[in-house]
Short mmCIF file of C-alpha atoms and ligand atoms in Angstrom, two decimals:
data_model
loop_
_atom_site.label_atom_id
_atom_site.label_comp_id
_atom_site.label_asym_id
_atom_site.label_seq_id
_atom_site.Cartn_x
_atom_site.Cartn_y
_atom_site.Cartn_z
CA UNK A 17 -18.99 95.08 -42.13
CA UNK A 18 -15.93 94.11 -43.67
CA UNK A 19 -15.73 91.13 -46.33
CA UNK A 20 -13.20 88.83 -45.40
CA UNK A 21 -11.35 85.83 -47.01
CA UNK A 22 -9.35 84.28 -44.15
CA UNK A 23 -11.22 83.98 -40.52
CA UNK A 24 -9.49 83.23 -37.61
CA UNK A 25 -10.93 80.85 -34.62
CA UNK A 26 -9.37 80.88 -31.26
CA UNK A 27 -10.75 78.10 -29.18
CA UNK A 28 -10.31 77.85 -25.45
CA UNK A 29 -11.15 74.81 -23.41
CA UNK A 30 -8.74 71.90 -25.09
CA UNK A 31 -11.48 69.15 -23.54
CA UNK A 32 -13.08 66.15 -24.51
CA UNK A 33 -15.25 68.67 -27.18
CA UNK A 34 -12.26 71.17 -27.82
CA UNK A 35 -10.11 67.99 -28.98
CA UNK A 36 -12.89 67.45 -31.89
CA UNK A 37 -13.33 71.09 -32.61
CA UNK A 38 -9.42 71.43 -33.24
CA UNK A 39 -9.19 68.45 -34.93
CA UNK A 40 -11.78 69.13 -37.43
CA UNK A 41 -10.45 73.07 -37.91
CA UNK A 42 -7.21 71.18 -38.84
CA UNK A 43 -7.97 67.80 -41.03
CA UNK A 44 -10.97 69.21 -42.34
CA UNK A 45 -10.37 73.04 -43.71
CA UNK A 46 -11.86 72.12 -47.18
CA UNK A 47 -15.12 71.02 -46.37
CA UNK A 48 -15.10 73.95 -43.90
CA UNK A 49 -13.84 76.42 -46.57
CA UNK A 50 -15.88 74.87 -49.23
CA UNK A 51 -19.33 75.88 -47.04
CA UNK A 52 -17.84 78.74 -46.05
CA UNK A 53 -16.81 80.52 -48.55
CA UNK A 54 -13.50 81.73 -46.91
CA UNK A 55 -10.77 80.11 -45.53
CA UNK A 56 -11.17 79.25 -41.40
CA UNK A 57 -7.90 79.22 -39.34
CA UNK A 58 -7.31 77.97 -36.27
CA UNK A 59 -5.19 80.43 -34.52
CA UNK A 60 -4.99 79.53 -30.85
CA UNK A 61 -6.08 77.23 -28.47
CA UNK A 62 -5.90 77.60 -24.46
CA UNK A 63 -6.06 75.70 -21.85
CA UNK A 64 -5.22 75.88 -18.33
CA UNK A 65 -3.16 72.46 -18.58
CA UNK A 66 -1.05 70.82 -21.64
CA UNK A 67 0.21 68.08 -20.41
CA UNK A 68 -2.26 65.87 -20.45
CA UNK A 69 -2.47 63.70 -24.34
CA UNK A 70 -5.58 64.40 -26.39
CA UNK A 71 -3.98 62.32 -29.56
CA UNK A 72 -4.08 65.66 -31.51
CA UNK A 73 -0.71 67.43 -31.82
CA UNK A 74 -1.19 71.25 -32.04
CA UNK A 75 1.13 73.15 -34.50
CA UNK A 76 3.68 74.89 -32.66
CA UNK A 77 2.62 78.10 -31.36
CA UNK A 78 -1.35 77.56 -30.96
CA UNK A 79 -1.38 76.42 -27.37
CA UNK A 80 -1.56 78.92 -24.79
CA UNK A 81 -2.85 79.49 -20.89
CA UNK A 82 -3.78 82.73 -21.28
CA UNK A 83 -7.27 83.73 -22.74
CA UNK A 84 -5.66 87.12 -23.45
CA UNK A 85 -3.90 85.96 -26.34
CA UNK A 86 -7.19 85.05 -27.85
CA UNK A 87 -9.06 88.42 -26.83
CA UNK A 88 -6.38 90.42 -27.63
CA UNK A 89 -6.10 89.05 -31.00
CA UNK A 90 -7.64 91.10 -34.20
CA UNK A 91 -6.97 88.51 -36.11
CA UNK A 92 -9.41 86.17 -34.33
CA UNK A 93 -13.03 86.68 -35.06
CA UNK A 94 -14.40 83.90 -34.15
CA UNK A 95 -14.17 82.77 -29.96
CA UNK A 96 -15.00 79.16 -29.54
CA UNK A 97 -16.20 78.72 -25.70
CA UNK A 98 -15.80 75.19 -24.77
CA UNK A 99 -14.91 75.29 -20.70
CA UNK A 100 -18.35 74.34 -19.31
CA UNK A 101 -19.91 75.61 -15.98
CA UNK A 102 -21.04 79.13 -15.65
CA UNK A 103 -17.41 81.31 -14.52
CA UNK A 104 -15.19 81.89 -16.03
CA UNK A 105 -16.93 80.78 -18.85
CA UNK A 106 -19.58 84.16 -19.03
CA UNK A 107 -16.84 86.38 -18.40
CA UNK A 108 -14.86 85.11 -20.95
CA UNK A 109 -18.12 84.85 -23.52
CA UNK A 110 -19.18 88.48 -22.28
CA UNK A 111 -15.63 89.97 -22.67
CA UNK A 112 -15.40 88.32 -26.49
CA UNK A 113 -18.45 89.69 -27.19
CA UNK A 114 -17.93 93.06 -25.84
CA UNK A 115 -14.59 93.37 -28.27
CA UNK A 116 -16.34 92.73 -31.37
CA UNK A 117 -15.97 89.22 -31.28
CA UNK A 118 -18.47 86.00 -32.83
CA UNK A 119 -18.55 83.22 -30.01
CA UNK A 120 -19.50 79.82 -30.60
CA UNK A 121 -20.73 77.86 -27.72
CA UNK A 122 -21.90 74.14 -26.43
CA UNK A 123 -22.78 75.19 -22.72
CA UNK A 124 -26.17 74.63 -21.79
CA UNK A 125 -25.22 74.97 -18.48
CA UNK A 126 -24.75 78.66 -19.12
CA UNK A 127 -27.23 79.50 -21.45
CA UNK A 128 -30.39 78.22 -19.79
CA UNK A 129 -28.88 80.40 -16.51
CA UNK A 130 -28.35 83.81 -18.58
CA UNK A 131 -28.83 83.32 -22.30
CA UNK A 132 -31.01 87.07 -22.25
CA UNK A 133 -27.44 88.78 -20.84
CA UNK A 134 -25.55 87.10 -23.41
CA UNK A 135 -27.97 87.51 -26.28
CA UNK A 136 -27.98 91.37 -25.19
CA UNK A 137 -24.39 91.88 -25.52
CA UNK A 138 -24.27 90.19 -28.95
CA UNK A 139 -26.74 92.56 -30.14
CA UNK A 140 -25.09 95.48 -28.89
CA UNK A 141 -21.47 94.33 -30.52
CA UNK A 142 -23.84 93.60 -33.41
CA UNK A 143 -21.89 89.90 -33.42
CA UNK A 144 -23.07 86.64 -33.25
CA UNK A 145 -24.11 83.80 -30.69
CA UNK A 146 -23.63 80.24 -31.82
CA UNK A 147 -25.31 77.40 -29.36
CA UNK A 148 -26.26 74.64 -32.04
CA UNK A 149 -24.16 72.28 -29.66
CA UNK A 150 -25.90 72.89 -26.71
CA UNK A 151 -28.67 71.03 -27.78
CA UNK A 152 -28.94 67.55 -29.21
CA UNK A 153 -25.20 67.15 -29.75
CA UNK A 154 -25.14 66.70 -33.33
CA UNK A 155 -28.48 66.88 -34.16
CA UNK A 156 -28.88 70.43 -35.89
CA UNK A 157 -32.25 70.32 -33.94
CA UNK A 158 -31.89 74.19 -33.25
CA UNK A 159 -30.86 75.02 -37.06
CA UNK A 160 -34.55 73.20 -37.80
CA UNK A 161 -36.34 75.05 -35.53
CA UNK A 162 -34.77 78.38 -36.65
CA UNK A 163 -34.46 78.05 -40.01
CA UNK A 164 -36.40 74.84 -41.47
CA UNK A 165 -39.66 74.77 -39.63
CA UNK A 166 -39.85 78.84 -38.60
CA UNK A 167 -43.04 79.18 -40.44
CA UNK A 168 -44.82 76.86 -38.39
CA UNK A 169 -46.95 77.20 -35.19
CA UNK A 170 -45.33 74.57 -33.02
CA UNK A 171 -47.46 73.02 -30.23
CA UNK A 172 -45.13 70.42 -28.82
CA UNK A 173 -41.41 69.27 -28.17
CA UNK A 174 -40.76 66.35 -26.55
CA UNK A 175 -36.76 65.68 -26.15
CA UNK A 176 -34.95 62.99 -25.21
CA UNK A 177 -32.37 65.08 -24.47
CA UNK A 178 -30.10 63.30 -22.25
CA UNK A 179 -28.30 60.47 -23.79
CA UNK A 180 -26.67 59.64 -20.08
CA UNK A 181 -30.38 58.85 -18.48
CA UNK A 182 -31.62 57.12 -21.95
CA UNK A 183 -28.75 55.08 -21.54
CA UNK A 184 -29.42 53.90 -17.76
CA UNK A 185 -32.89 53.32 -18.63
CA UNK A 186 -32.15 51.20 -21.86
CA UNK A 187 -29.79 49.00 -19.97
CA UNK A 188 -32.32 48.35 -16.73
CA UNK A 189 -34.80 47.64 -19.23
CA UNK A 190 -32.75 45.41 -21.73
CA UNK A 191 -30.55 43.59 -19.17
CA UNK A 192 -32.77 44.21 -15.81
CA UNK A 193 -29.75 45.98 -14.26
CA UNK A 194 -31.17 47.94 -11.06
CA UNK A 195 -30.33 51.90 -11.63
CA UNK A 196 -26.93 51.44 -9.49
CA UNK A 197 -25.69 48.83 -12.08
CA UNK A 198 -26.58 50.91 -14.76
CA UNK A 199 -25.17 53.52 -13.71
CA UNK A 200 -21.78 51.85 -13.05
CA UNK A 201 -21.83 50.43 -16.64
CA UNK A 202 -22.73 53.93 -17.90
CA UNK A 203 -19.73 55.26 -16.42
CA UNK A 204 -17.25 52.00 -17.34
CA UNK A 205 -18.38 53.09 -21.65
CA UNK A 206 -17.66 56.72 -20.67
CA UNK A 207 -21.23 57.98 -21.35
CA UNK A 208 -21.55 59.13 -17.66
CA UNK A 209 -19.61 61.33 -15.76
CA UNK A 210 -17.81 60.74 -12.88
CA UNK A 211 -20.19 62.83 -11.02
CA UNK A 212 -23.39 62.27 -13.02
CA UNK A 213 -26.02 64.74 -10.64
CA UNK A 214 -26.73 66.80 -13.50
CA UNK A 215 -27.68 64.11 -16.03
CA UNK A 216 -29.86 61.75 -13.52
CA UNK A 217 -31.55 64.24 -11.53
CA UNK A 218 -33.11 65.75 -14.88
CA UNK A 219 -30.97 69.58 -14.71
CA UNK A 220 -29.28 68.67 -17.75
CA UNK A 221 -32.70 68.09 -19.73
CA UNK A 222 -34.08 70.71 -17.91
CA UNK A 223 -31.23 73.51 -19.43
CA UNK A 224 -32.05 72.44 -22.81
CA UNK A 225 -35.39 72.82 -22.61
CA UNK A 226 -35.18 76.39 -21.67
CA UNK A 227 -33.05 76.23 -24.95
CA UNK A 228 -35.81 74.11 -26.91
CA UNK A 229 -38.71 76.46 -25.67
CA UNK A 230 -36.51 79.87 -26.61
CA UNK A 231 -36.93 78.64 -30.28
CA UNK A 232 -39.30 76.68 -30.31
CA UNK A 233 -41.85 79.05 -28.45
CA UNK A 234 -40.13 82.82 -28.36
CA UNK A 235 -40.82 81.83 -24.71
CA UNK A 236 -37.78 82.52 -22.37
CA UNK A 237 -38.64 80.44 -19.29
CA UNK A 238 -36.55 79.99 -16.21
CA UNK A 239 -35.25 76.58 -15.07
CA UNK A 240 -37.20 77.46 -11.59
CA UNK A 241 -40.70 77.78 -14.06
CA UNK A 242 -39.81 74.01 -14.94
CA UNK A 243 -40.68 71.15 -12.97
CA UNK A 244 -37.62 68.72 -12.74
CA UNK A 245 -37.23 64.97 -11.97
CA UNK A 246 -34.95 62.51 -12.23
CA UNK A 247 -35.16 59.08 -13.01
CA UNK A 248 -32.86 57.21 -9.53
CA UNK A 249 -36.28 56.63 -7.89
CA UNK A 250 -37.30 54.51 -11.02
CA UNK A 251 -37.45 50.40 -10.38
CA UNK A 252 -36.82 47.80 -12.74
CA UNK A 253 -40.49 46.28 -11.07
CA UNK A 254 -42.33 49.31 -13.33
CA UNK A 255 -39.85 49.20 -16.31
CA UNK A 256 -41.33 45.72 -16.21
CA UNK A 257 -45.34 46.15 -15.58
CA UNK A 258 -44.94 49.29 -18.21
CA UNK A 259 -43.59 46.98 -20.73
CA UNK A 260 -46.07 44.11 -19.94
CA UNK A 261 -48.45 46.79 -20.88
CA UNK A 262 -47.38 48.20 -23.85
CA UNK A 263 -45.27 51.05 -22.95
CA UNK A 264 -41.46 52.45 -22.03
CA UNK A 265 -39.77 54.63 -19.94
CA UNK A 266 -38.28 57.16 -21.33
CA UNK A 267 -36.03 60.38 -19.48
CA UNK A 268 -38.48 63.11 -21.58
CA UNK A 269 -38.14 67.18 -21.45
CA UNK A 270 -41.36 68.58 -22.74
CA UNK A 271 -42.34 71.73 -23.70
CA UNK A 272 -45.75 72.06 -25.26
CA UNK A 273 -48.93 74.16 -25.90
CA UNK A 274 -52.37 73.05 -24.20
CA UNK A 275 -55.60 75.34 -23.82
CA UNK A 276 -53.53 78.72 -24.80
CA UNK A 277 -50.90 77.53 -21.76
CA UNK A 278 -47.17 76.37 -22.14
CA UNK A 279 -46.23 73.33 -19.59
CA UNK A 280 -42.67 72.61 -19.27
CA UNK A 281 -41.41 69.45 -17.29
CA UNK A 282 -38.87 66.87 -17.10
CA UNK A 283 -39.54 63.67 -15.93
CA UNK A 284 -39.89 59.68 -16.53
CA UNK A 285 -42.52 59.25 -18.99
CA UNK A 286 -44.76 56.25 -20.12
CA UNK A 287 -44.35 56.17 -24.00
CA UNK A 288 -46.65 53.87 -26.00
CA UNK A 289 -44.34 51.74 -27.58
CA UNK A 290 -45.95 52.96 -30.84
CA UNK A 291 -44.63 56.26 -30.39
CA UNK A 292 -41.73 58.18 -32.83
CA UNK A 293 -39.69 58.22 -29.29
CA UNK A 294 -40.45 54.94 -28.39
CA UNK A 295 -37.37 53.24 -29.99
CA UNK A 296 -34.72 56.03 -29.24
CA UNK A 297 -32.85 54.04 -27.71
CA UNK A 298 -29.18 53.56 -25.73
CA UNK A 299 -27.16 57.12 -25.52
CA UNK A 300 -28.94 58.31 -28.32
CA UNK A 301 -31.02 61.32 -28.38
CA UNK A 302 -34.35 62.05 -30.24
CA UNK A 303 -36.36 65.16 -30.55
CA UNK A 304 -40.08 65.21 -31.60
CA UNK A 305 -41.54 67.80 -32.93
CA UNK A 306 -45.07 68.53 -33.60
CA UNK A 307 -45.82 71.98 -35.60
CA UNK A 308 -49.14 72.74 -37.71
CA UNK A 309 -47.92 72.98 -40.98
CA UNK A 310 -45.32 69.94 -40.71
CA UNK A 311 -47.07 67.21 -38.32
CA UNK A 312 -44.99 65.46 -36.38
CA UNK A 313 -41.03 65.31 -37.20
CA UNK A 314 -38.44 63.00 -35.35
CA UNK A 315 -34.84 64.40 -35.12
CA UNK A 316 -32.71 61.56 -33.69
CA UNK A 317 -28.70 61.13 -33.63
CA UNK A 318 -26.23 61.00 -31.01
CA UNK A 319 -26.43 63.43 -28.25
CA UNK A 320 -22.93 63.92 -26.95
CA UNK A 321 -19.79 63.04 -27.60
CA UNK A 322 -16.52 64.50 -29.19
CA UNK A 323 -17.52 64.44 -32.77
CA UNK A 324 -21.12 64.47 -32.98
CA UNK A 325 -20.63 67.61 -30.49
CA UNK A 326 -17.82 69.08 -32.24
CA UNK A 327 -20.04 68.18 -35.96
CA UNK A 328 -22.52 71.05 -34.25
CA UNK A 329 -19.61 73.70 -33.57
CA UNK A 330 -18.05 73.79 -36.37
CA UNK A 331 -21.23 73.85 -38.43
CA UNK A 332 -21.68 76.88 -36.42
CA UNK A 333 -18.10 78.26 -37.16
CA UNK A 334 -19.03 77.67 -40.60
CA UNK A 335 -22.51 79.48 -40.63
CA UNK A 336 -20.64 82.45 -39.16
CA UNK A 337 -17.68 82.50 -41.37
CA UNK A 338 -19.84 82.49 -43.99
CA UNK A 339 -21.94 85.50 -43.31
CA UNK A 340 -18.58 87.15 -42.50
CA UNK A 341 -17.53 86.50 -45.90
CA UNK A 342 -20.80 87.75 -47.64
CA UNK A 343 -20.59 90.38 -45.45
CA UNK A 344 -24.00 89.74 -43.47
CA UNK A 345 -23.95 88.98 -39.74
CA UNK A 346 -26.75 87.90 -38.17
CA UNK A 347 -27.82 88.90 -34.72
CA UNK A 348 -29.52 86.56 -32.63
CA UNK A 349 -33.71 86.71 -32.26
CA UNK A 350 -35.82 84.20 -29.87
CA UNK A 351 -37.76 82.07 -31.92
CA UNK A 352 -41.54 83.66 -32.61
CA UNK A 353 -43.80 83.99 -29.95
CA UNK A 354 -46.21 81.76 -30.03
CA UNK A 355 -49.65 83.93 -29.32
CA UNK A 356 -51.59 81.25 -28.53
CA UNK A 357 -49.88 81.24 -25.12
CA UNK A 358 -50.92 83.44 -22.42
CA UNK A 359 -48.86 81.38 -19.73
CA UNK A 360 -47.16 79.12 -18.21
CA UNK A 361 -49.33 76.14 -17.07
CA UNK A 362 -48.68 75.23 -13.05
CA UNK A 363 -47.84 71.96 -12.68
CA UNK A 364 -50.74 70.99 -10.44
CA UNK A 365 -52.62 71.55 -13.40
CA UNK A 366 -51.37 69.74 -15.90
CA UNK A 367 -53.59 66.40 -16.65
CA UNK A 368 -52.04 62.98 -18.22
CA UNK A 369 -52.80 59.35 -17.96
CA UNK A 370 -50.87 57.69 -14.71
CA UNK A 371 -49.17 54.31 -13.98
CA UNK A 372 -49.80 53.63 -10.80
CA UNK A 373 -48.22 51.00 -9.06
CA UNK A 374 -49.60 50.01 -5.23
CA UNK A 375 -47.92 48.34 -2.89
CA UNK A 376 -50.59 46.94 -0.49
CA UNK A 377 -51.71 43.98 1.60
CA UNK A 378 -53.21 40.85 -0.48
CA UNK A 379 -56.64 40.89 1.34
CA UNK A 380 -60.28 41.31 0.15
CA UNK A 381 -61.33 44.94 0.10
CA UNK A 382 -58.07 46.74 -0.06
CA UNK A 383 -58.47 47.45 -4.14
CA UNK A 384 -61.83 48.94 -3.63
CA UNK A 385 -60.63 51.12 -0.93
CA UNK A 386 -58.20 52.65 -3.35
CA UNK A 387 -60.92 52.98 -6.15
CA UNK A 388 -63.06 54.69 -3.83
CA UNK A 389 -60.25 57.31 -2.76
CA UNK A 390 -59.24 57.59 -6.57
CA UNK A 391 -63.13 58.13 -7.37
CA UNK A 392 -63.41 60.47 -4.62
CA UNK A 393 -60.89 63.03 -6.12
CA UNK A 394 -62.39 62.22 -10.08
CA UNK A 395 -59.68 59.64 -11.05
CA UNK A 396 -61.28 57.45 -12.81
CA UNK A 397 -59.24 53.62 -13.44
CA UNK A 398 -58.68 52.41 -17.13
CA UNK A 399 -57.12 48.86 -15.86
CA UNK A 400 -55.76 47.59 -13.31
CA UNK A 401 -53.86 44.58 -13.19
CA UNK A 402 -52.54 42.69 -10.11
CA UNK A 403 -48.73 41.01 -10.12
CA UNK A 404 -47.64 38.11 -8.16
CA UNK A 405 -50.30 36.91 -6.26
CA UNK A 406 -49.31 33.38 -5.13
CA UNK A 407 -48.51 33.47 -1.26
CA UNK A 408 -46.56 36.78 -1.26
CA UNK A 409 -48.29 39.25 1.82
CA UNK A 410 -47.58 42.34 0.23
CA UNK A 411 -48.33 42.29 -3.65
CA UNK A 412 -47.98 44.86 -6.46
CA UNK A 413 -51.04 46.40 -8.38
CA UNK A 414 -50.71 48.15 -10.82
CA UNK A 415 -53.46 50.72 -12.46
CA UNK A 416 -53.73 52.96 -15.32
CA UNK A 417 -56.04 56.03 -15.05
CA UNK A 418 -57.95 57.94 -17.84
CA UNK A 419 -56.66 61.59 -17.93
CA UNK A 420 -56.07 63.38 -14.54
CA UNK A 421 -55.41 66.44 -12.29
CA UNK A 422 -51.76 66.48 -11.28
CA UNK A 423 -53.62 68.18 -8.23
CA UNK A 424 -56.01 65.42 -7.45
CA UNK A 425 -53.47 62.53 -8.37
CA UNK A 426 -50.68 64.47 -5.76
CA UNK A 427 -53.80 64.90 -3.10
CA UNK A 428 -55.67 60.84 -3.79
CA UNK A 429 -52.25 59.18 -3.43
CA UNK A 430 -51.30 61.22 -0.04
CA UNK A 431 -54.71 59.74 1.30
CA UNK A 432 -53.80 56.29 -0.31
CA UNK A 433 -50.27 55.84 0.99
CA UNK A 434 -51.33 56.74 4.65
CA UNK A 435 -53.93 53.75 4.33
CA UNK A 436 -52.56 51.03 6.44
CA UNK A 437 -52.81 48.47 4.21
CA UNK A 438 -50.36 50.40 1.67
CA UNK A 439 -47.24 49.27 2.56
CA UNK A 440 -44.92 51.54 0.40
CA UNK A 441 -44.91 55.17 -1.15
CA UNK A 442 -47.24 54.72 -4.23
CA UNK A 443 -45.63 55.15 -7.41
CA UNK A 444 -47.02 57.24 -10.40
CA UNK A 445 -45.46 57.84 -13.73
CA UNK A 446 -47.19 60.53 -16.52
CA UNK A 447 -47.57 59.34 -19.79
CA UNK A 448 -47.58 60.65 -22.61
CA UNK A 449 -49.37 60.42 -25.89
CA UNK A 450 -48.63 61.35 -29.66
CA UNK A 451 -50.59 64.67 -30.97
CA UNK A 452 -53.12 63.51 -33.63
CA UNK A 453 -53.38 66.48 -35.63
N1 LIG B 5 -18.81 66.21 -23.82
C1 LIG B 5 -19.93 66.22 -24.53
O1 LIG B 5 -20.32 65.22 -25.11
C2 LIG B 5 -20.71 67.50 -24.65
C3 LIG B 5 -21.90 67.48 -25.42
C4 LIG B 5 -22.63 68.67 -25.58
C5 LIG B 5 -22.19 69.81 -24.97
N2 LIG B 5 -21.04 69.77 -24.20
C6 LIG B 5 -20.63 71.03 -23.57
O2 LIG B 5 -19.37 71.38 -24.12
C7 LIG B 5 -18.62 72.06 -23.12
C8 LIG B 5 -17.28 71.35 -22.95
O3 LIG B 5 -17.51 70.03 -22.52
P1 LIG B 5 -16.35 68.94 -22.50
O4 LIG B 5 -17.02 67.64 -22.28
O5 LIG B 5 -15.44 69.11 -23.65
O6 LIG B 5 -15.60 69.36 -21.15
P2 LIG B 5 -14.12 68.95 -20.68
O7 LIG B 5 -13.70 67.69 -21.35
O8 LIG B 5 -14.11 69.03 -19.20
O9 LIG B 5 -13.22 70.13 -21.28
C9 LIG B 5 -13.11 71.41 -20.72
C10 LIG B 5 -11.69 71.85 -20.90
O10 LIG B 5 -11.60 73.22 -20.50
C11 LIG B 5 -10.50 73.35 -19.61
N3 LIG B 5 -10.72 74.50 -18.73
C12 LIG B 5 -11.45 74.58 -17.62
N4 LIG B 5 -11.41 75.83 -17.11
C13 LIG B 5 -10.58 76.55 -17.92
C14 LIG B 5 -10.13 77.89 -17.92
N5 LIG B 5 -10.49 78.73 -16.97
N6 LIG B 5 -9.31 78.28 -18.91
C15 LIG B 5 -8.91 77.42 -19.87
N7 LIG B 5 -9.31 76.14 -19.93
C16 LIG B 5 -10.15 75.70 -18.96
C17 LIG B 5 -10.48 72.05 -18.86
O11 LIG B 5 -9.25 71.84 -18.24
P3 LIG B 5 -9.19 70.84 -16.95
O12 LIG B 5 -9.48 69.48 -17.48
O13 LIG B 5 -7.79 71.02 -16.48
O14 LIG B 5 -10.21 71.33 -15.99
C18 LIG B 5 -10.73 71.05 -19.99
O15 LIG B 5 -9.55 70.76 -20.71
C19 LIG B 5 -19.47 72.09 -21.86
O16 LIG B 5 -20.20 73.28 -21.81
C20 LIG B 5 -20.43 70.93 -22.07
O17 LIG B 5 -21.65 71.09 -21.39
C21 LIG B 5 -20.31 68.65 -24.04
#
């Protein structure tokens, strides 16, 4: 491998994330040269469309529509991907690769669907696979689990990963917006898309946690082996009765070790307000990490965004250039595989503590009735507390359970919510607890 002194980036996708990538190649080429050891030179940029302002001016001659410019170019060693969505994006990654060149990268999107075919290619150009981005924003939450905590066994992650959902939730709970206002205020700061499906229904989460658990655990799971919801089915009613009783809401991806099985899930989860993830709050992301030689670890920062993203590529352009100049690339490996796991954990049996909230007639008997169907599939109640009595007909009550089946909480509420005196779909939220280890 050849030593070099001047490395050249091409960078196509001139987005919201390009913009702070070029900017920082441009006003910030000491730091970048300082870490790196060599000087890093922005040589192209493409784009399908110009015209639109970015406030960066581009030196004449960098911009360009056609990706061949930046293949083609020997003088570019470093490809920065920043288009989003799966094609042409893997083409374009794939065809970098295959012609000897680095590629830095921010999309999750991509990696969660075919990181092994990209990771295979890299090791056959013998180049290297930058995704810090992808995860976290700029949180170097990947560099930690790679590099800072690799001799560890780690037995948990726990990510609030998507700044979009954490920010909807904040606001219903801080302002009692319902989800629809939140969601409209989300997207009047900018911190949601205009079409937010990916963020709210929990896919976003979900293709960072196949990221999280390939480094985390050497585990490469599919986003069909994770078990994904949302959080638009969330009212401000339990936001409420969870605070009352000491907890949050919170949009959580999790990825951790129990009895020699891995579970992997994203979902709306009951936080003590005691725990580390308890107070990440707004569009801010936090990461908690749990490994045996380190405890528990909180990485928190902003998730998204131009420069906190951007902060995570160019750290990665820098790792790279480096090794270039030292002459030492490093080829991507999974993270070590845990042995302690033999397998993925179904979700029907996974066990947690439940908020439960019922929505049933106010008349003697009815709460018994539901104890006896919870008892009847080993549920057993920790409290329950009934809302709003006065003269209202149909009245909240809420319950939290001891640890459950997923199986027998799925099968008790099916027989509870056809009970005639339950007047709506029952709601039940996981919690979850900090490891004390
Ligand atoms: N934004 C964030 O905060 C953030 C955070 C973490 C990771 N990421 C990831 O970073 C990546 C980029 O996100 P972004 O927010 O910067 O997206 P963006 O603002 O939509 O930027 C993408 C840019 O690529 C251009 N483009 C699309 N297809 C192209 C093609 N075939 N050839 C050349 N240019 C093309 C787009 O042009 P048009 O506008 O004309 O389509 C747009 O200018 C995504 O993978 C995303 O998941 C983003």
């Amino acid at each position: 491998m050849s030593v070099r002194s001047r490395i050249g980036v091409g960078l196509v996708g001139f987005g919201t994330v390009g913009t702070g990538v070029a900017r920082g190649l441009l006003q910030r080429s000491r730091i970048l040269r300082h870490s790196a050891g060599s000087r890093i030179v922005l040589r192209r940029v493409c784009d399908q469309d110009f015209r639109r302002s970015r406030g960066l001016r581009l030196p004449a001659g960098l911009a360009t529509t056609d990706p061949a410019k930046i293949l083609r170019d020997p003088d570019i060693q470093i490809v920065v991907e920043l288009i989003g969505g799966i094609e042409p994006a893997k083409t374009f990654i794939k065809e970098a690769l295959r012609r000897g060149k680095h590629v830095v990268t921010a999309n999750k999107a991509l990696l969660a669907e075919a990181s092994q075919e990209l990771f295979t290619e890299a090791r056959k150009a013998n180049v290297e696979l930058g995704f810090e981005a992808s995860v976290g924003g700029g949180i170097p939450i990947l560099k930690a689990l790679r590099e800072g905590l690799l001799a560890n066994h780690l037995d948990a992650i726990l990510g609030i990963v998507n700044g979009t959902s954490n920010y909807i939730l904040t606001q219903m709970r801080e302002k009692s917006l319902s989800f629809h206002e939140a969601l409209l205020e989300a997207k009047r700061h900018g911190y949601a898309e205009r079409n937010p499906t990916l963020d709210i229904s929990g896919t976003d989460a979900a293709h960072k946690l196949v990221i999280l658990t390939l480094l985390g655990f050497g585990r490469q799971v599919r986003l069909s082996d994770i078990h994904i919801e949302g959080i638009s089915a969330l009212s401000n009613a339990d936001i409420e009765y969870a605070d009352e009783l000491g907890y949050c809401i919170k949009p959580l991806a999790i990825a951790k070790e129990v009895d020699h099985e891995l579970e992997v899930r994203v979902h709306p989860t009951l936080l003590a307000k005691s725990h580390l993830l308890a107070n990440v709050d707004g569009v801010y992301n936090g990461i908690y990490v749990h490994g045996d030689l380190v405890g528990a670890q909180l990485f928190y920062g902003r998730g998204a965004g131009q420069n906190p993203t951007a902060s995570a590529v160019l750290s990665d352009i820098a790792d790279i250039a480096r090794r270039l100049a030292q002459g030492a690339v490093r080829t991507f490996r999974i993270g070590y595989p845990n042995q302690r796991i033999l397998r993925l954990r179904r979700m029907d049996a996974i066990e947690s503590r439940y908020y439960m909230r019922f929505q049933v007639i106010d008349k003697p008997g009815v709460l018994a009735r539901i104890a006896g169907v919870l008892g009847r599939h080993h549920i057993s109640i920790a409290s329950v507390h009934q809302k709003e009595r006065r003269f209202a007909r149909v009245v909240p009550v809420v319950m939290m359970t001891h640890d459950a089946k997923e199986a027998n909480v799925r099968r008790a509420l099916a027989a509870i919510d056809r009970m005639g005196v339950v007047k709506s779909h029952t709601v039940a939220i996981r919690t979850e607890a900090p490891r004390v280890k």
